[in-house]
């Protein structure tokens, strides 16, 4: 039997608000109010986590000590994405970087900006450029830009 | 380990856009697996479905396929992750003493959702999701990190794609059956540098099912079991940036456990065939290292040597791999099914002669956060 195939087009849109937790809130308040990057340290292995984590995932130990970090670091890896689904508030091509912040043990995923995509390289020094209007979000860092520091 | 094996396998053809509902796909794979086993639904003691709510666009995605999986009046649960992890759970249930036999069935219709948005949603909403990264752009970060750490090149990644696409030509169920050259890969459209179109697996629809039985249950089935000789699954940190993207230590640990169970000391020599999760070309090189097929940092040398080609010491992804068809979640079961067919001698034009020990691998989470490894033997 020949039947016309029917497709139902929908879109799932559900508003959420996530409590970011005490640790996450402290981190985001410092970003918003003071333009500062803070990591949190595991008392056992001394690793400094950024973004902050309430628990050291390797030692299974609560992290305790806040450590003020420089707003600068090194590009560990990067990619130039030639597409967008509109999630990122950027035009294509979008440069994503894995940024190893000085003094932190992990790396932060963020945008790299103020640079021609062809000029980005691994090992390049970058610094955080903050958004004019900050709301207490990871996007209070606008992107990381090349730096001589 | 206690004896447990695979007695039936079934899968649909993998295609970009299938005119079947989730339930129709699951019914096709389930009935194929039962027919292959020479069994009826009554021979199945419990069912594990494999699905993901975001890919299905509905919560409790398993409910959409319960009738089609034949799970009425049976104990049924759902694994939300790659099919290899569904098979792990199915195996545990058959070993638990509560059940003798498990049907594991996975489905996906990649064509109905939006891969980039769905995989963006696997990232932490506070720190990572807003940046817009997804499976492909995070993989690209991993690919470059791997290049930096090991000296592997984009041409090395292309070699994986060329090999697996060449293999896929011989797989009648593969979605892409087309030979390509290194030049084709290098000149293909830039997606998220250094990854190009032919470094990325396609969007795929399909379903797959396997029947697992313990030693007591195997007499219900007509097929000789393919025994599970070793199995292990382990996870690394969820947060990208907290783990070394250039080396899959969770895979190293998982494979060592599975090898110890199976008595494997030199996997490159002792295994006859392997199916790995090559969602992106470069991943196969990383997984070589994690699986101990090459020394650390030397995955590229293994592909260059030809050892993992169809005529090599250990053919990898004779099915064409995920690069030839990537039904997300289903992929892990498809890996297990391919090596099962190889061990039975039923792999047609892509048969590796005399294969008696095989490995199947699957991943969960961004950039291979978790790894599952099965060692199987005839």
mmCIF file of C-alpha atoms in Angstrom, chain A residues 5 7 11-12 18-20 23-25 27-28 47 49-53 57-58 76-83 85-89 94 96-98 105-111 118 122 137-139, chain B residues 17-19 53 57-58 109 112 114 116-117 120 123 125-138 140-145 148 190-195 236-237 239-243 245 249:
data_model
loop_
_atom_site.group_PDB
_atom_site.id
_atom_site.type_symbol
_atom_site.label_atom_id
_atom_site.label_comp_id
_atom_site.label_asym_id
_atom_site.label_seq_id
_atom_site.Cartn_x
_atom_site.Cartn_y
_atom_site.Cartn_z
ATOM 1 C CA UNK A 5 4.912 9.524 5.001
ATOM 2 C CA UNK A 7 6.626 13.776 9.751
ATOM 3 C CA UNK A 11 11.069 21.448 19.257
ATOM 4 C CA UNK A 12 11.797 20.723 22.899
ATOM 5 C CA UNK A 18 20.487 25.357 37.815
ATOM 6 C CA UNK A 19 21.821 26.211 41.264
ATOM 7 C CA UNK A 20 25.532 26.270 40.592
ATOM 8 C CA UNK A 23 31.733 26.546 45.152
ATOM 9 C CA UNK A 24 30.529 27.529 41.703
ATOM 10 C CA UNK A 25 28.836 30.656 43.046
ATOM 11 C CA UNK A 27 33.923 31.354 41.427
ATOM 12 C CA UNK A 28 31.324 33.192 39.343
ATOM 13 C CA UNK A 47 45.785 19.988 42.416
ATOM 14 C CA UNK A 49 40.771 22.914 39.777
ATOM 15 C CA UNK A 50 39.425 25.405 37.304
ATOM 16 C CA UNK A 51 36.498 25.375 36.736
ATOM 17 C CA UNK A 52 36.177 24.712 40.458
ATOM 18 C CA UNK A 53 35.037 21.363 41.745
ATOM 19 C CA UNK A 57 37.574 13.562 41.486
ATOM 20 C CA UNK A 58 40.819 11.610 41.788
ATOM 21 C CA UNK A 76 47.049 23.710 25.140
ATOM 22 C CA UNK A 77 44.895 22.991 22.116
ATOM 23 C CA UNK A 78 42.484 24.823 19.854
ATOM 24 C CA UNK A 79 40.072 24.257 17.026
ATOM 25 C CA UNK A 80 38.529 26.497 14.429
ATOM 26 C CA UNK A 81 34.889 25.517 14.048
ATOM 27 C CA UNK A 82 33.308 26.425 10.733
ATOM 28 C CA UNK A 83 29.712 25.912 11.837
ATOM 29 C CA UNK A 85 23.993 26.055 15.867
ATOM 30 C CA UNK A 86 23.621 29.408 17.538
ATOM 31 C CA UNK A 87 24.540 28.272 21.063
ATOM 32 C CA UNK A 88 27.761 30.285 21.197
ATOM 33 C CA UNK A 89 27.331 34.062 21.009
ATOM 34 C CA UNK A 94 34.603 30.136 16.121
ATOM 35 C CA UNK A 96 37.693 27.223 20.807
ATOM 36 C CA UNK A 97 40.700 26.822 23.057
ATOM 37 C CA UNK A 98 41.757 24.542 25.840
ATOM 38 C CA UNK A 105 46.147 21.878 36.998
ATOM 39 C CA UNK A 106 43.266 21.477 34.606
ATOM 40 C CA UNK A 107 42.389 23.472 31.522
ATOM 41 C CA UNK A 108 39.431 25.684 30.764
ATOM 42 C CA UNK A 109 37.490 25.453 27.506
ATOM 43 C CA UNK A 110 36.720 28.893 26.183
ATOM 44 C CA UNK A 111 36.809 31.116 23.124
ATOM 45 C CA UNK A 118 45.375 31.343 11.090
ATOM 46 C CA UNK A 122 49.531 25.744 20.651
ATOM 47 C CA UNK A 137 28.345 33.360 34.099
ATOM 48 C CA UNK A 138 31.308 31.716 32.404
ATOM 49 C CA UNK A 139 30.591 34.147 29.562
ATOM 50 C CA UNK B 17 17.399 8.394 6.822
ATOM 51 C CA UNK B 18 15.255 5.344 7.412
ATOM 52 C CA UNK B 19 11.525 5.390 6.859
ATOM 53 C CA UNK B 53 16.253 10.611 25.819
ATOM 54 C CA UNK B 57 13.379 13.535 21.823
ATOM 55 C CA UNK B 58 11.335 12.103 24.652
ATOM 56 C CA UNK B 109 17.606 7.862 14.438
ATOM 57 C CA UNK B 112 15.528 13.069 13.320
ATOM 58 C CA UNK B 114 20.324 17.611 15.621
ATOM 59 C CA UNK B 116 25.413 19.233 17.339
ATOM 60 C CA UNK B 117 22.719 20.459 19.730
ATOM 61 C CA UNK B 120 26.277 20.082 23.160
ATOM 62 C CA UNK B 123 28.441 19.198 28.562
ATOM 63 C CA UNK B 125 25.561 23.673 31.587
ATOM 64 C CA UNK B 126 27.365 26.072 33.929
ATOM 65 C CA UNK B 127 30.912 26.024 32.587
ATOM 66 C CA UNK B 128 30.940 24.424 29.153
ATOM 67 C CA UNK B 129 27.593 24.151 27.395
ATOM 68 C CA UNK B 130 27.202 27.912 26.898
ATOM 69 C CA UNK B 131 30.467 27.975 24.969
ATOM 70 C CA UNK B 132 28.727 25.890 22.329
ATOM 71 C CA UNK B 133 31.118 22.954 22.124
ATOM 72 C CA UNK B 134 29.762 19.609 20.972
ATOM 73 C CA UNK B 135 31.022 16.144 20.068
ATOM 74 C CA UNK B 136 32.850 17.391 16.974
ATOM 75 C CA UNK B 137 34.498 20.559 18.287
ATOM 76 C CA UNK B 138 35.598 18.828 21.504
ATOM 77 C CA UNK B 140 38.877 18.500 17.363
ATOM 78 C CA UNK B 141 40.499 19.836 20.554
ATOM 79 C CA UNK B 142 41.492 16.276 21.412
ATOM 80 C CA UNK B 143 42.797 15.610 17.899
ATOM 81 C CA UNK B 144 45.079 18.643 17.999
ATOM 82 C CA UNK B 145 46.272 17.857 21.512
ATOM 83 C CA UNK B 148 51.013 18.069 19.586
ATOM 84 C CA UNK B 190 36.869 21.830 7.043
ATOM 85 C CA UNK B 191 34.433 21.100 9.867
ATOM 86 C CA UNK B 192 36.322 21.907 13.053
ATOM 87 C CA UNK B 193 40.025 22.102 12.340
ATOM 88 C CA UNK B 194 42.020 19.904 12.217
ATOM 89 C CA UNK B 195 38.978 17.681 11.520
ATOM 90 C CA UNK B 236 37.756 8.963 33.303
ATOM 91 C CA UNK B 237 36.872 12.498 34.428
ATOM 92 C CA UNK B 239 35.148 17.490 32.793
ATOM 93 C CA UNK B 240 37.206 18.066 29.675
ATOM 94 C CA UNK B 241 40.326 19.803 30.863
ATOM 95 C CA UNK B 242 40.728 17.627 33.943
ATOM 96 C CA UNK B 243 42.094 14.710 31.969
ATOM 97 C CA UNK B 245 43.079 14.271 26.178
ATOM 98 C CA UNK B 249 44.241 5.991 30.471
#
